Each structure stands twice: as C-alpha cells, then as structure tokens.
Amino acid sequence: MITRLLVANRGEIARRVFRTCRELGVETVAVFSDADARAPHVAEADAAVRLPGTRPADTYLAIDRIVAACRASGADAVHPGYGFLSESADFARAVLEAGLVWVGPPPEAVAAMGSKVTAKRLMAEAGVPVLPSWTAGADLPLGAVPGEDDGEPAYPLLVKASAGGGGRGMRVVRSPADLAAQVESARREAEAAFGDGTVFVEPLLEGARHVEVQVLADTHGTVWALGERECSIQRRHQKVVEECPSPGIGDGVRESLRAAAVRAARAIGYVGAGTVEFLVKGERVAFLEMNTRLQVEHPVTELVYGVDLVRLQIEIAEGSALPESPPGPRGHAVEARLYAEDRDHLPQTGVLAHVEIPGHGVRVDSGVEPGSVVPPYYDAMLAKVIAHGATRGEAVRKLAAALRRARLHGVTTNRDLLVAVLDHPAFRAGDTHIGFLDEHRGTLLPADPPGPPPLAVLAAALAGAAANRRDARVLASLPGGWRNVRSQPRTARFEEAETVYDPLPDGVAVVSAEPELVVLEADGVRRAFQVARHGGRVYVDSGGVHAELTPLARLPEPVERAAPGSLLAPMPGGVLRVEVKEGQRVGKGQAVLVLEAMKMEHRITAPAAGIVSALRVGTGDQVEAGAVLAIIDEENT
C-alpha cells in the first residue's frame, strides 16, 4: 500500500492528485521551484521539497533532484502528473531503481511511445492505422517530399517533434520552399522543450477531427477503452476545448477507435492510464500518438463515466485488478482551458489579483488562487473549467455561463475566446475540426476589441466617488466633489473612456452606490456591478459584462514614450535569435528576431517595410514585456 506519494509536477495537476490522495488517506509531498515557492500546490501538500532554481531543466526536469526529494521526504511512491517528466522512461526507471512505487506505465512502454517515429512503426505492426511519415534529416529529402500515391509532393505537411507533446515542435508547411526552415525551427523548439530535437513529417489532414481514446490497463491483463474525447478546438496545436463523447463520429468509427486503442495498449504491455490519439476524417482513422500519462482533459471522461482516474491509477500501481468491463457513459461533458494569454494567443505573466469562477454543477481544476504569480517559465494555463449535463447542449450552456460570470483580474486571459467558441453556431452544431479557430477567426472575436460598456464605466465612476467619501479624513459628511456653486458636471476619466456621473445620463437611475457594489437601473432594467481595485486598475463585472479601466491622474507624471517604429517585447522572455542587422532593409512581415518564452518560440516581425535603424538586444538577452527590441524607420510610399 502506498502511504506517502510525491507528485513530480506543479500547479493544477499536483493539486488534482493531492485531492484524490486526501480521499484515500495517502500523505502527499510537493516539489517546487523558487518561482513556485508560494504556489497553492506547495501549501496544500503535507510536505514540500524545494528544487533550487527557476528553469525547468534545473527543477521539474531534474531526475536526480526529484529522486533525492523522495528520499528526503520519506515518499514511497511517485506520480508524474503530465508534462515535464511524465513521459520520461529514464525517470520511470530511476524511480523504480530507488525502490519506489511508480504510478505510471512500465518504462518499456513509456520508451516505446516516447518516440513518435518508433510508436508509429509499432502501431502499424499491431494493425493500428497510421499516416505515412518521413524522418527529417534521414529518409526525408527536404523540398521533395513524396506523396502518398504518386511520388509528387503532398502538401500541406505537418512537422512534428518525435518526443514530447503540447504542440511544441510542430509546424504546418504549405510550400516546399518553407520546409527546411520549418524543420530547423521545430528542431530547436523540440530540443529546448524535451531535450530531443528529432522531428518527422507527415501529411496534414485538413478538416479532420482530433479524437482520443482513454485507456486503462491493470497488471492482470484487463484493458479498458473508456470512451473517446473530441479535442479539435486547438491553437498553436494545443487543445483549448475538449468534450466527451465526440459529437461528430458514428458508432462504426467509435468502435474502430476503441478497438485500435486496445490493440495499441496490448501491443506495448501497457499498465495504468494512457491516451491513444487519432485523426478522424469521415470514415478514415489514423493513429497520431500515444500519451503514456494522464491527460489534461481527463475530467470530461471522469464526469461522463463516473470514475476517478487518479484513484484508479493509484490502485493499479498497488496491484489491484480492474473489473472485467468498464462502466457505461452518462450524459456529456465539456472542458475549457483558461489560459493567461492575449488575443493573439501570446502567453502573459503577472499577478492574478482575483479569480472567481461560479457555476452550479461546474467543476474547476485550478493551479492558482487570488494573489498567485503567473511566471514566464512554465505553461500559462490557469485553470480547467468543466461542465457536465444530460445532453451536450446543457453541458455547453453551463460551461459558457460559468465563464461569462467569472471574475478574472490582473492578467489577460482567453476567456472571451472560449465563450465565443462555445456560443458559435458551428460548435453548437458539433461541426468541429482541427482548423476550427482559423476557419472562424473572423466571426469569433472582432478585429478591434470594443470599448468598455458605458454602464460599466459609470459604475466605476460611482464606486470611486463612494470610495472617496468612505476614505475622506475631513468633512466626511459632505458628498464627494461637493461644490456650493456647481459650474461643471462631475466627470470620471479613464484611459479607455470617460463618463459624466452627475448629472446621470438620461434613463439611468442609481439604486445604490458603494465602493465595491453599484446597482443601476437603465430603461427599466436593474443591474448590479461588482467593482474592485488592484494595482492602480479598476475592474467592473456584471454577469457577462467585464471592464478593465485605468484611472487618469489629475496631474500625470511625464512618461517615456517609445520612438516611432519601435518593436516591443510582447512578453518577458529570452532573445533566441536575431535575424537582421542595423541598417538592413526589411519587408513587411519579415522576421526581425525570435523570442523564447514559456517554452515556445515567438517570431517578432516587421510591421511595415523599412530600415532597421536600431537593434537594442542581442542573442541570449533577457527582456521584460514592453522592452524596445528594435526600431524600424518605415519607408515612405
């Protein structure tokens, strides 16, 4: 029996495993980097061990340090979570060699699926359908990729990292001229993320669905195929919305997927929880990869099948046998991944001043709490929000409502995109595929974000006046801004908008106005607005209405402004590569430099044709968000 379990991970998945451990009476141990010293998963564990440093290579990827943490804490078992070392056969071996229980598959199974190139060969031998592929740098003649039938180039192609996952080391190639550069870029990113720069190329099935099957296997020969999940809503080849079951496949395809997944698990002697991923286009099914770990999206399977996959992982590791047949499904579940990122999917950092996600019957698996810091070193996911319903429509409606009502202050998130996806007619109809976000980009979010709603700005002004009255040190009985002879209306000014709040706009009445809550009645409809202040910003929330405002100072300090043509860092990160020189002419859209942040490469491109008049950074430099990277003097046309 496991008595004390160390989770070799951080954030949301560590807290998720701890929750089940508490129910089982198993003591818990956390590990943490210096960047995570005050993280919620550290506080929740029974014991915690510091891994000095901030970079993943020195902390959550350091096998020797984590094994030493097990010895120091007296842990007798290790759960790897997902990401980091969860699919490292070397880590699994090190845990077992240390005499610990490994809550995961055998190292041999991890190694077999750890290389996607090897995995595809093994799956083909086991009778699992696969796509043709070519290994970059070996049998792949760059620029002359053979087609499936006639030897002609078969574009578009997808370059993929052989190791790891999460969309890292993946590139879409639509032209032979771009292949060599994209292969090299994918190699660099894969090497940085996984320590293995091996990549391969396969046809890109545009319009296909991404469907995966949850498998669970014990040491007694029983293998479950516990339903399938649809994971087609993706950006940067990373999933953002998942659901169970898939809304767009028939019973025949569903049975083919389950049979193929069981064959895959049996072919490698799999034990524990894992996921076999496929592309599905019409009746065609093609193996993508097998993730030898728990998946981020496992909650949708848990809600539909009424199981605790972490509990089953632990019981299997202790030698327990699964029942002969898995439980049957009940209803539908949908999950949305809430990320700290902007409208261009660029990760954001900062302090999450407030997070509150209400919703009846909605599950929230979160790695953060109010005051948590979102650091630049790790994945930017804040939480997973999951809803279950008797029907797909009910589950989607619950999830969209919970996200609309969420109060998220301090860090920019992808909440608006998630709600737009869940509300989109094509999604509601189940018409999803891996290119969904690209196809519907123009109808999901407006190109130019709208300004803050006028009533929200008015509520911020009234709450501010109420706060001034509350905090007044003299003449506190007088109304804020009182004059015995009024000459001007009372106005509140923010960077984003301004409003007159005395006199009130026509058709608007104040029901109540307190520093944190303002109730307005407009044209006969009463609405409550919650108002909060964090770090010089004002946040207003009312159901699906959200506004973030910056009050303007009465006597503003002079600020340094960037020179025209400045390229600013969109996030903190390291300069991976500089592509140009000072004095060089560049065209619109040409790469100027490449930033590496949160384990991803981000190309910084010229907004217009011109001359590079200044380069402010060099390769290897660390920069903060908003730093001037280069200046381009635009050409007059």
XYZ file of C-alpha atoms in Angstrom:
637
model
C 0.000 0.000 0.000
C 1.165 3.498 -0.830
C 1.438 5.674 2.279
C 3.203 8.847 1.078
C 3.118 9.982 -2.550
C 5.287 12.655 -4.171
C 3.875 14.430 -7.207
C 6.721 15.326 -9.562
C 4.868 18.263 -11.042
C 3.310 21.605 -10.191
C 0.132 23.669 -10.370
C -3.228 22.268 -11.286
C -2.261 18.609 -11.786
C -0.402 18.453 -8.457
C -3.484 19.801 -6.667
C -5.680 17.354 -8.602
C -3.631 14.351 -7.465
C -3.486 15.658 -3.891
C -7.285 15.829 -3.809
C -7.625 12.113 -4.508
C -4.801 11.285 -2.092
C -6.667 13.052 0.716
C -9.743 10.945 -0.037
C -7.623 7.770 0.078
C -5.737 8.727 3.225
C -2.412 8.933 1.387
C 0.060 11.586 2.600
C 1.327 13.995 -0.063
C 4.648 15.591 -0.958
C 5.123 18.538 -3.316
C 8.237 19.699 -5.096
C 8.659 23.330 -6.059
C 10.990 25.689 -7.868
C 11.916 29.098 -6.497
C 9.305 30.623 -8.804
C 6.639 28.406 -7.189
C 7.637 28.882 -3.557
C 4.252 30.419 -2.696
C 2.181 28.394 -5.150
C -1.066 26.768 -3.919
C 0.129 23.216 -4.598
C 3.008 23.750 -2.162
C 0.716 24.935 0.616
C -1.729 22.062 0.117
C 0.814 19.240 0.401
C 1.616 17.570 3.714
C 5.296 18.214 2.980
C 7.202 20.075 0.278
C 10.773 19.956 -1.020
C 12.491 22.891 -2.735
C 14.202 22.380 -6.086
C 16.566 25.396 -6.253
C 16.260 27.435 -9.433
C 13.529 28.527 -11.804
C 14.274 26.912 -15.161
C 12.525 23.569 -15.787
C 15.846 21.909 -16.638
C 17.119 22.673 -13.124
C 13.905 21.867 -11.276
C 10.945 19.860 -12.562
C 13.065 18.101 -15.207
C 15.950 17.232 -12.864
C 15.565 13.487 -12.240
C 18.298 13.259 -9.602
C 16.839 16.149 -7.589
C 13.340 14.672 -7.597
C 14.557 11.236 -6.527
C 16.545 12.941 -3.759
C 13.351 14.771 -2.735
C 11.646 11.397 -2.371
C 14.385 10.201 -0.034
C 14.371 13.424 1.982
C 10.581 13.403 2.441
C 10.148 9.686 3.004
C 7.871 9.293 -0.016
C 7.306 5.689 -1.107
C 5.632 6.461 -4.446
C 5.784 8.984 -7.278
C 3.027 10.313 -9.538
C 4.443 12.219 -12.542
C 1.329 14.249 -13.446
C 1.535 15.400 -17.062
C 4.202 17.343 -18.921
C 7.774 17.594 -17.619
C 8.997 14.049 -16.801
C 5.652 12.274 -17.128
C 6.717 10.543 -20.357
C 10.369 10.004 -19.497
C 11.348 6.344 -19.433
C 14.595 7.330 -17.678
C 12.613 8.946 -14.877
C 10.356 5.910 -14.502
C 13.428 3.653 -14.285
C 15.112 5.944 -11.743
C 12.016 5.860 -9.525
C 11.794 2.073 -9.670
C 15.553 1.633 -9.116
C 15.209 3.783 -5.983
C 12.767 1.184 -4.623
C 9.724 3.443 -5.033
C 6.272 2.730 -6.474
C 5.840 4.297 -9.922
C 2.259 5.424 -10.527
C 2.519 5.083 -14.269
C 3.186 2.609 -17.077
C 6.291 0.400 -17.280
C 9.421 2.213 -18.504
C 9.485 -0.051 -21.559
C 6.006 1.131 -22.582
C 6.978 4.761 -21.999
C 10.106 4.297 -24.138
C 8.154 2.594 -26.909
C 5.752 5.515 -27.197
C 8.266 8.222 -26.232
C 9.467 8.444 -29.818
C 6.570 9.143 -32.149
C 8.644 7.712 -35.004
C 9.074 4.402 -33.169
C 5.479 4.493 -31.955
C 4.078 4.749 -35.478
C 6.145 1.762 -36.593
C 4.976 -0.338 -33.630
C 1.359 0.653 -34.165
C 1.489 -0.252 -37.840
C 2.872 -3.670 -36.895
C 0.000 -4.079 -34.407
C -2.602 -3.330 -37.080
C -3.398 0.201 -35.932
C -3.972 2.520 -38.940
C -1.252 5.187 -39.350
C -0.363 8.017 -41.715
C 2.777 7.766 -43.870
C 5.707 9.749 -42.460
C 9.283 10.702 -43.170
C 12.054 11.361 -40.671
C 13.599 14.781 -41.172
C 17.341 14.569 -41.784
C 17.294 10.825 -42.502
C 14.971 9.493 -45.183
C 13.363 12.912 -45.784
C 14.688 14.743 -48.885
C 13.848 18.305 -47.833
C 11.917 20.155 -50.506
C 10.933 16.964 -52.311
C 8.570 15.062 -50.047
C 6.950 12.079 -51.768
C 3.192 11.913 -51.925
C 1.049 9.056 -50.660
C 0.304 7.659 -54.124
C 2.275 9.102 -56.995
C 5.547 10.350 -55.556
C 4.623 14.008 -56.045
C 4.900 16.499 -53.166
C 1.912 16.117 -50.847
C 1.329 19.476 -49.209
C 0.266 20.709 -46.700
C 2.568 18.845 -44.333
C 2.959 18.806 -40.588
C 6.422 18.830 -38.991
C 6.284 17.189 -35.548
C 8.667 16.593 -32.682
C 9.282 12.909 -32.093
C 9.404 13.458 -28.324
C 7.050 15.333 -26.010
C 3.738 16.945 -26.867
C 1.626 20.005 -26.123
C 2.054 21.398 -29.641
C 5.745 22.153 -29.152
C 7.982 21.419 -32.103
C 5.048 21.399 -34.549
C 4.897 23.415 -37.773
C 2.495 23.481 -40.729
C 4.251 23.635 -44.102
C 2.326 24.598 -47.224
C 5.191 25.121 -49.671
C 8.399 23.167 -50.450
C 10.333 26.430 -50.130
C 9.379 26.663 -46.430
C 10.101 23.082 -45.411
C 13.803 23.308 -44.490
C 13.336 26.436 -42.342
C 10.305 24.996 -40.537
C 12.107 21.725 -39.852
C 15.015 23.623 -38.282
C 12.670 25.789 -36.208
C 10.794 22.710 -34.976
C 14.097 21.013 -34.118
C 15.235 23.931 -31.993
C 11.943 24.160 -30.113
C 11.815 20.394 -29.533
C 15.393 20.370 -28.241
C 14.617 23.228 -25.837
C 11.356 21.693 -24.595
C 12.187 17.971 -24.488
C 15.968 17.649 -24.837
C 15.430 15.768 -28.116
C 15.491 17.588 -31.452
C 14.288 14.672 -33.582
C 11.407 15.659 -35.868
C 9.444 13.961 -38.599
C 6.968 14.954 -41.290
C 3.549 13.579 -42.189
C 0.581 14.711 -44.315
C -1.720 17.259 -42.697
C -5.316 16.055 -42.847
C -7.080 19.397 -43.022
C -10.663 19.299 -41.836
C -10.019 16.217 -39.689
C -11.168 15.818 -36.109
C -8.729 15.164 -33.264
C -10.253 12.288 -31.293
C -8.576 10.364 -28.496
C -9.458 7.252 -26.529
C -8.862 6.932 -22.787
C -7.338 3.556 -21.970
C -6.786 1.988 -18.575
C -4.915 -1.290 -18.059
C -4.032 -3.325 -14.976
C -1.317 -5.900 -14.351
C -3.814 -8.763 -14.656
C -4.482 -8.449 -18.384
C -7.597 -6.251 -18.360
C -7.624 -3.258 -20.735
C -10.435 -0.711 -20.775
C -11.235 1.664 -23.603
C -13.101 4.208 -21.514
C -14.831 6.231 -24.213
C -13.450 8.874 -26.535
C -12.828 12.605 -26.291
C -13.013 15.214 -29.037
C -10.102 17.689 -28.841
C -10.364 19.520 -32.162
C -10.534 23.109 -30.862
C -6.833 23.989 -30.836
C -4.484 26.947 -31.169
C -0.731 26.551 -31.690
C -1.546 22.818 -31.976
C -2.592 22.877 -28.309
C -6.074 21.922 -27.188
C -8.296 24.557 -25.581
C -11.771 22.941 -25.594
C -12.382 19.203 -25.149
C -15.515 17.123 -24.773
C -16.757 13.585 -24.203
C -18.170 11.932 -26.216
C -17.251 13.250 -29.662
C -20.253 14.946 -31.298
C -19.248 14.103 -34.875
C -18.486 10.401 -35.236
C -20.783 7.451 -35.804
C -20.989 4.179 -33.918
C -18.880 2.360 -36.527
C -15.979 4.820 -36.261
C -16.338 4.894 -32.480
C -15.952 1.125 -32.293
C -12.954 1.237 -34.668
C -11.270 3.794 -32.417
C -11.821 1.762 -29.273
C -10.598 -1.459 -30.858
C -7.487 0.276 -32.215
C -6.756 1.812 -28.811
C -6.982 -1.557 -27.053
C -4.672 -3.115 -29.675
C -2.210 -0.280 -29.136
C -2.175 -0.736 -25.356
C -1.798 -4.507 -25.553
C 0.969 -4.241 -28.170
C 3.299 -2.495 -25.706
C 2.219 -4.212 -22.488
C 0.640 -1.043 -21.163
C -0.284 -0.590 -17.487
C -2.096 2.382 -15.949
C -3.890 5.333 -17.534
C -2.995 6.480 -21.033
C -4.474 8.031 -24.127
C -4.329 6.916 -27.744
C -4.821 9.850 -30.115
C -6.205 9.711 -33.657
C -7.160 11.908 -36.565
C -10.615 11.137 -37.943
C -11.818 12.364 -41.326
C -15.068 10.820 -42.458
C -14.598 7.078 -42.012
C -10.800 7.310 -42.071
C -8.974 6.783 -38.769
C -5.231 7.435 -38.390
C -3.058 6.988 -35.298
C -1.317 10.148 -34.091
C 0.471 9.202 -30.873
C 0.021 7.611 -27.509
C 0.384 9.717 -24.377
C 1.692 7.435 -21.638
C 0.253 9.514 -18.828
C -2.863 11.188 -17.545
C -4.175 13.834 -19.943
C -5.053 17.439 -19.139
C -8.591 16.758 -20.365
C -9.191 13.655 -18.222
C -12.005 15.334 -16.185
C -14.521 15.063 -19.037
C -14.086 11.282 -19.023
C -14.395 11.198 -15.235
C -17.673 13.114 -15.297
C -19.232 11.056 -18.086
C -18.118 7.643 -16.768
C -18.356 8.369 -13.044
C -14.775 7.352 -12.260
C -11.735 8.896 -10.561
C -8.855 8.183 -12.931
C -6.214 9.219 -10.401
C -7.665 6.813 -7.848
C -7.621 4.037 -10.453
C -4.001 4.883 -11.304
C -3.015 4.541 -7.654
C -4.969 1.316 -7.162
C -3.433 -0.246 -10.284
C 0.050 0.756 -9.058
C -0.772 -1.039 -5.795
C -1.651 -4.200 -7.757
C -5.445 -4.037 -7.786
C -7.414 -5.543 -10.678
C -9.922 -3.634 -12.781
C -13.438 -5.043 -13.174
C -13.818 -7.044 -16.361
C -15.854 -4.310 -18.066
C -15.736 -0.524 -17.700
C -18.763 1.496 -16.556
C -21.089 2.914 -19.152
C -21.348 6.586 -20.133
C -23.820 9.066 -18.708
C -24.524 12.397 -20.377
C -21.980 14.771 -21.874
C -19.074 16.837 -20.512
C -17.152 19.800 -21.951
C -13.888 21.330 -20.684
C -12.347 24.714 -21.441
C -8.741 25.568 -20.638
C -8.398 29.044 -19.192
C -5.011 30.482 -20.150
C -3.150 33.676 -19.319
C -2.763 34.838 -22.900
C -3.773 37.695 -25.180
C -5.960 37.754 -28.288
C -3.011 36.616 -30.409
C -2.510 33.577 -28.137
C 0.701 35.029 -26.695
C 1.246 33.923 -23.072
C 1.025 36.586 -20.389
C 2.659 36.894 -16.984
C 1.848 38.835 -13.843
C -0.114 38.622 -10.610
C -3.595 37.142 -10.727
C -5.188 39.606 -8.336
C -8.575 37.880 -8.215
C -10.081 34.708 -9.655
C -13.639 33.561 -9.038
C -15.445 31.089 -11.308
C -19.014 30.459 -10.126
C -21.401 27.942 -11.573
C -23.810 25.310 -10.263
C -22.608 21.836 -11.155
C -19.388 23.159 -12.737
C -16.011 21.680 -11.790
C -12.932 23.911 -11.615
C -9.464 22.330 -11.529
C -7.114 25.228 -10.880
C -3.456 25.772 -10.161
C -3.913 29.344 -8.966
C -5.727 31.433 -6.382
C -6.037 35.180 -5.764
C -2.525 36.597 -5.479
C -0.854 33.833 -7.475
C 2.018 34.826 -9.755
C 1.971 33.594 -13.355
C 5.712 33.162 -14.084
C 7.359 33.140 -17.522
C 8.974 29.714 -17.094
C 6.022 27.335 -17.397
C 2.796 26.715 -19.269
C 0.337 29.606 -18.875
C -2.775 27.536 -18.053
C -4.620 28.963 -15.046
C -7.492 26.527 -14.693
C -9.721 23.983 -16.377
C -13.457 24.628 -16.191
C -15.613 21.560 -16.806
C -19.379 21.198 -17.064
C -21.493 18.034 -17.220
C -25.065 17.749 -18.435
C -27.623 15.217 -19.511
C -27.131 16.465 -23.076
C -24.343 18.208 -24.968
C -26.393 21.377 -25.219
C -26.910 21.506 -21.464
C -23.206 20.984 -20.741
C -22.131 23.659 -23.233
C -24.654 26.155 -21.843
C -23.475 25.552 -18.253
C -19.841 25.991 -19.206
C -20.427 29.168 -21.212
C -22.443 30.675 -18.349
C -19.721 29.907 -15.792
C -17.041 31.524 -17.948
C -19.191 34.596 -18.592
C -19.688 35.135 -14.873
C -16.051 34.526 -13.942
C -14.196 37.418 -12.311
C -10.594 37.418 -13.538
C -8.416 40.356 -12.525
C -4.782 41.193 -13.057
C -3.815 39.012 -16.026
C -5.182 38.968 -19.562
C -6.927 35.655 -20.308
C -8.519 33.804 -23.213
C -11.959 33.817 -21.540
C -13.607 35.832 -24.351
C -12.337 33.395 -26.980
C -13.609 30.393 -25.023
C -17.080 31.899 -24.647
C -17.140 32.840 -28.338
C -16.260 29.254 -29.306
C -18.931 27.762 -27.038
C -21.535 30.186 -28.426
C -20.573 29.717 -32.089
C -23.286 28.078 -34.242
C -20.789 25.669 -35.825
C -19.590 24.480 -32.420
C -23.134 24.173 -31.121
C -23.886 22.016 -34.171
C -20.860 19.789 -33.476
C -19.174 20.876 -36.713
C -15.643 20.920 -35.298
C -12.223 20.104 -36.755
C -8.588 20.952 -36.052
C -8.762 24.097 -38.214
C -11.859 25.452 -36.439
C -10.235 28.546 -34.928
C -8.545 29.524 -38.190
C -11.717 28.995 -40.220
C -13.937 31.025 -37.889
C -11.417 33.598 -36.677
C -13.343 36.484 -38.234
C -16.616 35.562 -36.519
C -15.298 34.555 -33.101
C -13.834 37.864 -31.921
C -13.967 41.310 -33.547
C -10.719 42.501 -35.127
C -10.823 45.642 -32.970
C -11.878 44.993 -29.376
C -14.879 47.140 -28.417
C -14.511 49.796 -25.748
C -15.795 49.259 -22.221
C -19.603 49.250 -21.841
C -20.864 52.742 -20.830
C -22.785 51.442 -17.806
C -19.657 49.673 -16.539
C -17.676 52.917 -16.824
C -20.460 54.764 -14.997
C -20.434 52.124 -12.251
C -16.659 52.523 -11.862
C -17.078 56.293 -11.515
C -19.842 55.984 -8.894
C -17.890 53.359 -6.946
C -14.834 55.601 -6.999
C -16.841 58.531 -5.654
C -18.249 56.292 -2.928
C -14.748 55.143 -2.013
C -13.575 58.751 -1.790
C -16.415 59.558 0.604
C -15.652 56.484 2.713
C -11.952 57.301 2.919
C -12.313 61.057 3.481
C -10.409 62.284 6.531
C -12.151 65.689 6.789
C -15.725 66.798 6.075
C -16.684 63.145 5.585
C -20.398 64.027 5.798
C -20.268 66.027 2.567
C -20.780 64.337 -0.804
C -17.571 63.687 -2.737
C -16.628 66.555 -5.069
C -19.232 68.831 -3.445
C -19.360 72.486 -4.508
C -21.792 75.081 -3.155
C -21.936 76.617 -6.641
C -21.813 73.976 -9.349
C -20.255 75.117 -12.614
C -19.311 71.807 -14.258
C -20.718 68.282 -14.338
C -18.786 65.667 -12.363
C -16.685 63.570 -14.724
C -14.515 60.495 -14.247
C -11.719 59.930 -16.763
C -10.032 56.654 -17.578
C -7.529 55.786 -20.299
C -10.202 53.703 -22.010
C -13.206 56.041 -21.654
C -14.730 58.866 -19.634
C -18.195 59.389 -18.190
C -20.319 62.084 -16.585
C -21.842 60.689 -13.406
C -23.505 63.822 -12.011
C -25.934 64.519 -13.533
C -26.685 60.952 -14.582
C -27.359 60.062 -18.224
C -30.989 60.086 -19.313
C -32.838 56.885 -18.479
C -30.339 55.836 -15.777
C -31.007 55.841 -12.032
C -28.760 54.853 -9.136
C -30.365 52.281 -6.864
C -27.297 52.096 -4.630
C -23.627 53.005 -4.916
C -20.991 51.545 -2.612
C -17.227 51.263 -3.177
C -17.483 47.571 -4.205
C -21.057 47.313 -5.489
C -23.132 49.653 -7.660
C -26.726 48.910 -8.666
C -28.074 50.836 -11.657
C -31.461 50.888 -13.321
C -31.328 51.705 -17.031
C -34.508 51.905 -19.114
C -36.387 49.888 -16.522
C -33.786 47.103 -16.170
C -31.842 46.809 -12.919
C -28.237 45.505 -12.946
C -25.621 45.034 -10.234
C -21.948 45.839 -10.938
C -19.152 44.494 -8.744
C -16.169 46.850 -8.621
C -12.632 46.018 -7.468
C -9.314 47.861 -7.493
C -5.947 46.177 -7.888
C -2.611 47.760 -8.688
C -3.956 51.042 -9.994
C -6.601 49.370 -12.158
C -10.373 49.220 -11.734
C -12.272 46.028 -12.626
C -16.024 46.004 -13.198
C -18.012 42.771 -13.523
C -21.723 42.237 -14.107
C -22.726 38.827 -15.435
C -21.247 38.678 -18.918
C -20.048 42.317 -18.798
C -16.421 42.893 -17.846
C -14.343 46.057 -17.997
C -10.764 46.842 -17.016
C -10.100 50.558 -16.591
C -7.085 52.722 -15.786
C -7.936 55.966 -13.939
C -6.181 59.037 -15.281
C -4.265 61.078 -12.746
C -5.313 64.702 -12.342
C -1.678 65.762 -12.718
C 0.012 62.943 -14.668
C 3.752 62.402 -14.434
C 5.687 62.673 -17.697
C 6.331 59.243 -19.220
C 8.966 57.999 -21.589
C 7.449 57.126 -24.936
C 8.868 54.629 -27.393
C 10.175 56.044 -30.635
C 8.000 55.580 -33.733
C 8.658 52.225 -35.371
C 9.708 50.537 -32.120
C 9.188 46.791 -31.859
C 8.213 45.976 -28.279
C 8.539 42.647 -26.491
C 5.002 41.208 -26.172
C 6.032 39.212 -23.087
C 9.052 38.525 -20.881
C 11.485 36.114 -22.466
C 14.910 35.422 -23.885
C 16.214 36.506 -27.277
C 16.795 33.221 -29.052
C 17.976 34.614 -32.358
C 18.406 37.976 -34.143
C 17.624 37.724 -37.854
C 18.691 41.179 -39.070
C 21.451 43.786 -38.714
C 21.328 47.516 -38.129
C 20.971 49.374 -41.398
C 19.357 46.398 -43.130
C 16.220 46.860 -45.218
C 13.325 44.608 -44.185
C 9.980 43.886 -45.771
C 6.607 43.870 -44.066
C 6.176 40.644 -42.095
C 9.888 39.753 -42.238
C 11.277 38.150 -39.070
C 13.441 40.574 -37.081
C 14.171 38.316 -34.107
C 12.831 35.299 -32.239
C 11.878 35.349 -28.547
C 11.634 32.229 -26.427
C 9.048 32.384 -23.649
C 7.134 29.672 -21.785
C 8.998 27.038 -23.840
C 7.666 28.387 -27.146
C 9.315 30.327 -29.965
C 7.691 33.645 -30.915
C 8.666 35.450 -34.127
C 8.836 39.243 -33.889
C 8.201 40.605 -37.381
C 8.422 43.968 -39.086
C 5.017 45.722 -39.127
C 5.966 47.536 -42.344
C 8.789 47.758 -44.853
C 11.700 49.942 -43.766
C 15.244 50.187 -42.453
C 16.405 48.711 -39.132
C 17.750 51.881 -37.545
C 18.499 50.332 -34.137
C 18.848 46.918 -32.511
C 18.512 47.153 -28.744
C 19.050 43.459 -27.898
C 21.290 40.564 -28.811
C 21.084 36.778 -28.755
C 20.813 35.480 -25.200
C 19.476 38.711 -23.684
C 16.552 38.503 -21.244
C 13.869 41.139 -21.796
C 10.782 42.318 -19.943
C 7.363 42.819 -21.521
C 7.238 46.180 -23.303
C 11.005 46.469 -23.769
C 12.136 48.039 -27.055
C 13.748 45.309 -29.145
C 14.431 47.190 -32.366
C 13.405 50.322 -34.242
C 12.365 50.290 -37.894
C 12.162 53.509 -39.864
C 9.264 52.935 -42.229
C 9.717 53.685 -45.903
C 7.546 56.425 -47.338
C 5.344 55.109 -50.119
